[in-house]
Short mmCIF file of N, CA and C in Angstrom, two decimals:
data_model
loop_
_atom_site.label_atom_id
_atom_site.label_comp_id
_atom_site.label_asym_id
_atom_site.label_seq_id
_atom_site.Cartn_x
_atom_site.Cartn_y
_atom_site.Cartn_z
N MET A 2 -111.09 130.64 -111.07
CA MET A 2 -111.33 129.21 -111.16
C MET A 2 -112.60 128.87 -110.40
N GLY A 3 -113.40 127.98 -110.99
CA GLY A 3 -114.66 127.59 -110.37
C GLY A 3 -114.49 126.37 -109.47
N GLN A 4 -115.60 125.72 -109.22
CA GLN A 4 -115.59 124.48 -108.43
C GLN A 4 -114.93 123.38 -109.28
N LEU A 5 -113.91 122.75 -108.75
CA LEU A 5 -113.18 121.73 -109.51
C LEU A 5 -113.79 120.36 -109.29
N ILE A 6 -114.26 119.76 -110.39
CA ILE A 6 -114.80 118.40 -110.36
C ILE A 6 -113.83 117.52 -111.14
N GLU A 7 -113.24 116.54 -110.46
CA GLU A 7 -112.33 115.60 -111.10
C GLU A 7 -113.02 114.24 -111.18
N LEU A 8 -112.91 113.62 -112.35
CA LEU A 8 -113.53 112.33 -112.59
C LEU A 8 -112.53 111.35 -113.14
N CYS A 9 -112.71 110.09 -112.78
CA CYS A 9 -111.91 109.00 -113.36
C CYS A 9 -112.70 108.42 -114.54
N THR A 10 -112.07 108.33 -115.69
CA THR A 10 -112.77 107.82 -116.87
C THR A 10 -113.15 106.35 -116.70
N HIS A 11 -112.45 105.60 -115.85
CA HIS A 11 -112.81 104.20 -115.61
C HIS A 11 -114.12 104.11 -114.82
N ASN A 12 -114.49 105.17 -114.13
CA ASN A 12 -115.71 105.19 -113.33
C ASN A 12 -116.95 105.46 -114.19
N TYR A 13 -116.75 105.75 -115.47
CA TYR A 13 -117.88 106.03 -116.35
C TYR A 13 -118.82 104.82 -116.45
N GLN A 14 -118.34 103.64 -116.11
CA GLN A 14 -119.21 102.46 -116.14
C GLN A 14 -120.40 102.62 -115.20
N PHE A 15 -120.30 103.56 -114.26
CA PHE A 15 -121.38 103.82 -113.32
C PHE A 15 -122.19 105.05 -113.69
N GLY A 16 -121.95 105.58 -114.88
CA GLY A 16 -122.75 106.70 -115.38
C GLY A 16 -122.25 108.08 -115.00
N THR A 17 -121.00 108.18 -114.54
CA THR A 17 -120.50 109.49 -114.12
C THR A 17 -120.31 110.46 -115.28
N GLU A 18 -120.37 109.98 -116.51
CA GLU A 18 -120.32 110.92 -117.64
C GLU A 18 -121.53 111.86 -117.61
N LYS A 19 -122.58 111.43 -116.92
CA LYS A 19 -123.76 112.29 -116.74
C LYS A 19 -123.40 113.54 -115.93
N VAL A 20 -122.44 113.40 -115.02
CA VAL A 20 -121.95 114.54 -114.24
C VAL A 20 -121.27 115.54 -115.17
N VAL A 21 -120.45 115.04 -116.08
CA VAL A 21 -119.76 115.90 -117.05
C VAL A 21 -120.80 116.67 -117.86
N LYS A 22 -121.78 115.97 -118.39
CA LYS A 22 -122.80 116.62 -119.22
C LYS A 22 -123.59 117.67 -118.43
N LYS A 23 -123.82 117.40 -117.15
CA LYS A 23 -124.58 118.33 -116.31
C LYS A 23 -123.83 119.64 -116.05
N PHE A 24 -122.52 119.54 -115.79
CA PHE A 24 -121.77 120.70 -115.32
C PHE A 24 -120.80 121.32 -116.32
N GLU A 25 -120.50 120.65 -117.45
CA GLU A 25 -119.45 121.14 -118.34
C GLU A 25 -119.75 122.50 -118.98
N GLN A 26 -120.99 122.85 -119.18
CA GLN A 26 -121.33 124.13 -119.80
C GLN A 26 -121.52 125.25 -118.78
N ASN A 27 -121.46 124.92 -117.50
CA ASN A 27 -121.65 125.89 -116.43
C ASN A 27 -120.29 126.50 -116.07
N PRO A 28 -120.11 127.80 -116.22
CA PRO A 28 -118.81 128.42 -115.95
C PRO A 28 -118.40 128.39 -114.47
N LYS A 29 -119.31 128.01 -113.58
CA LYS A 29 -118.96 127.90 -112.16
C LYS A 29 -118.17 126.63 -111.87
N TYR A 30 -118.08 125.73 -112.86
CA TYR A 30 -117.43 124.44 -112.64
C TYR A 30 -116.30 124.24 -113.64
N ASP A 31 -115.21 123.64 -113.15
CA ASP A 31 -114.12 123.20 -114.01
C ASP A 31 -114.09 121.68 -113.93
N ILE A 32 -114.19 121.04 -115.08
CA ILE A 32 -114.23 119.57 -115.16
C ILE A 32 -112.87 119.08 -115.63
N VAL A 33 -112.31 118.12 -114.89
CA VAL A 33 -111.05 117.49 -115.27
C VAL A 33 -111.29 115.98 -115.29
N GLU A 34 -111.07 115.39 -116.46
CA GLU A 34 -111.22 113.94 -116.60
C GLU A 34 -109.83 113.31 -116.60
N ASN A 35 -109.63 112.31 -115.75
CA ASN A 35 -108.35 111.63 -115.62
C ASN A 35 -108.52 110.14 -115.85
N ASN A 36 -107.41 109.49 -116.20
CA ASN A 36 -107.46 108.02 -116.34
C ASN A 36 -107.49 107.33 -114.98
N CYS A 37 -106.98 107.98 -113.94
CA CYS A 37 -106.99 107.41 -112.60
C CYS A 37 -106.84 108.51 -111.58
N LEU A 38 -107.62 108.42 -110.50
CA LEU A 38 -107.54 109.39 -109.40
C LEU A 38 -107.02 108.73 -108.11
N GLY A 39 -106.63 107.46 -108.21
CA GLY A 39 -106.05 106.78 -107.06
C GLY A 39 -107.04 106.23 -106.05
N HIS A 40 -108.29 106.08 -106.45
CA HIS A 40 -109.32 105.51 -105.58
C HIS A 40 -109.85 104.22 -106.18
N CYS A 41 -108.94 103.40 -106.66
CA CYS A 41 -109.31 102.20 -107.43
C CYS A 41 -110.23 101.25 -106.67
N GLU A 42 -110.01 101.10 -105.37
CA GLU A 42 -110.84 100.17 -104.60
C GLU A 42 -112.30 100.60 -104.57
N LYS A 43 -112.55 101.90 -104.62
CA LYS A 43 -113.93 102.41 -104.61
C LYS A 43 -114.45 102.68 -106.02
N CYS A 44 -113.54 102.95 -106.94
CA CYS A 44 -113.91 103.28 -108.31
C CYS A 44 -114.69 102.13 -108.96
N GLY A 45 -114.40 100.91 -108.57
CA GLY A 45 -115.06 99.75 -109.15
C GLY A 45 -116.39 99.40 -108.52
N THR A 46 -116.86 100.22 -107.57
CA THR A 46 -118.10 99.88 -106.88
C THR A 46 -119.20 100.93 -106.96
N ASN A 47 -118.83 102.23 -107.03
CA ASN A 47 -119.84 103.30 -106.99
C ASN A 47 -119.40 104.48 -107.84
N PRO A 48 -120.35 105.28 -108.31
CA PRO A 48 -119.98 106.53 -108.97
C PRO A 48 -119.40 107.50 -107.94
N TYR A 49 -118.34 108.21 -108.34
CA TYR A 49 -117.73 109.18 -107.43
C TYR A 49 -117.04 110.27 -108.22
N VAL A 50 -116.76 111.37 -107.54
CA VAL A 50 -115.93 112.46 -108.07
C VAL A 50 -115.09 113.00 -106.92
N LEU A 51 -114.11 113.81 -107.28
CA LEU A 51 -113.43 114.64 -106.31
C LEU A 51 -113.93 116.05 -106.55
N LEU A 52 -114.51 116.66 -105.56
CA LEU A 52 -114.99 118.03 -105.65
C LEU A 52 -114.06 118.89 -104.82
N ASN A 53 -113.26 119.71 -105.51
CA ASN A 53 -112.24 120.52 -104.85
C ASN A 53 -111.37 119.65 -103.95
N GLY A 54 -111.05 118.44 -104.42
CA GLY A 54 -110.19 117.53 -103.70
C GLY A 54 -110.89 116.63 -102.70
N GLU A 55 -112.18 116.85 -102.45
CA GLU A 55 -112.95 116.05 -101.50
C GLU A 55 -113.65 114.90 -102.22
N TYR A 56 -113.45 113.69 -101.71
CA TYR A 56 -114.06 112.50 -102.29
C TYR A 56 -115.56 112.49 -101.98
N ILE A 57 -116.37 112.34 -103.03
CA ILE A 57 -117.83 112.25 -102.88
C ILE A 57 -118.30 111.06 -103.70
N GLU A 58 -119.07 110.16 -103.06
CA GLU A 58 -119.63 109.02 -103.78
C GLU A 58 -121.13 108.96 -103.57
N ALA A 59 -121.78 108.18 -104.41
CA ALA A 59 -123.23 108.03 -104.34
C ALA A 59 -123.61 106.67 -104.87
N THR A 60 -124.89 106.36 -104.80
CA THR A 60 -125.35 105.07 -105.32
C THR A 60 -125.67 105.12 -106.80
N ASP A 61 -125.90 106.34 -107.33
CA ASP A 61 -126.17 106.50 -108.76
C ASP A 61 -125.79 107.93 -109.18
N PRO A 62 -125.69 108.18 -110.49
CA PRO A 62 -125.25 109.51 -110.97
C PRO A 62 -126.15 110.65 -110.54
N ASP A 63 -127.47 110.43 -110.48
CA ASP A 63 -128.37 111.50 -110.09
C ASP A 63 -128.14 111.90 -108.64
N GLU A 64 -127.93 110.93 -107.77
CA GLU A 64 -127.62 111.22 -106.38
C GLU A 64 -126.28 111.96 -106.27
N LEU A 65 -125.32 111.55 -107.10
CA LEU A 65 -124.01 112.20 -107.09
C LEU A 65 -124.13 113.67 -107.50
N ILE A 66 -124.91 113.95 -108.52
CA ILE A 66 -125.14 115.33 -108.95
C ILE A 66 -125.78 116.14 -107.82
N ALA A 67 -126.76 115.55 -107.16
CA ALA A 67 -127.43 116.25 -106.05
C ALA A 67 -126.45 116.53 -104.91
N LYS A 68 -125.57 115.59 -104.62
CA LYS A 68 -124.59 115.80 -103.56
C LYS A 68 -123.59 116.90 -103.93
N ILE A 69 -123.19 116.94 -105.19
CA ILE A 69 -122.28 118.01 -105.65
C ILE A 69 -122.95 119.36 -105.48
N GLU A 70 -124.18 119.47 -105.96
CA GLU A 70 -124.90 120.74 -105.86
C GLU A 70 -125.09 121.17 -104.41
N GLU A 71 -125.40 120.21 -103.55
CA GLU A 71 -125.58 120.51 -102.12
C GLU A 71 -124.29 121.01 -101.48
N LYS A 72 -123.17 120.34 -101.78
CA LYS A 72 -121.88 120.76 -101.22
C LYS A 72 -121.51 122.16 -101.69
N VAL A 73 -121.75 122.44 -102.96
CA VAL A 73 -121.41 123.75 -103.51
C VAL A 73 -122.27 124.83 -102.87
N GLU A 74 -123.57 124.56 -102.72
CA GLU A 74 -124.46 125.53 -102.08
C GLU A 74 -124.03 125.84 -100.65
N LYS A 75 -123.62 124.81 -99.92
CA LYS A 75 -123.18 125.01 -98.54
C LYS A 75 -121.89 125.80 -98.44
N SER A 76 -121.07 125.72 -99.49
CA SER A 76 -119.78 126.41 -99.45
C SER A 76 -119.88 127.88 -99.85
N ILE A 77 -121.02 128.26 -100.37
CA ILE A 77 -121.18 129.67 -100.82
C ILE A 77 -121.62 130.54 -99.68
#
């Protein structure tokens, strides 16, 4: 199993589908899309994902992608 990225489909309003497109073809990542991840208060304000269960948010999808890549690099 690779790095697990979980996304809330309601958060796509902030462009998080860009995260799916970036990582879905990379075998190092497992993408799981859910209707709700239980972070509703933050889901309506910023793009976010759960990376291996850790909440990560950013101001935009590109920053979120960069944060994911940085966290993964540090964990290797």
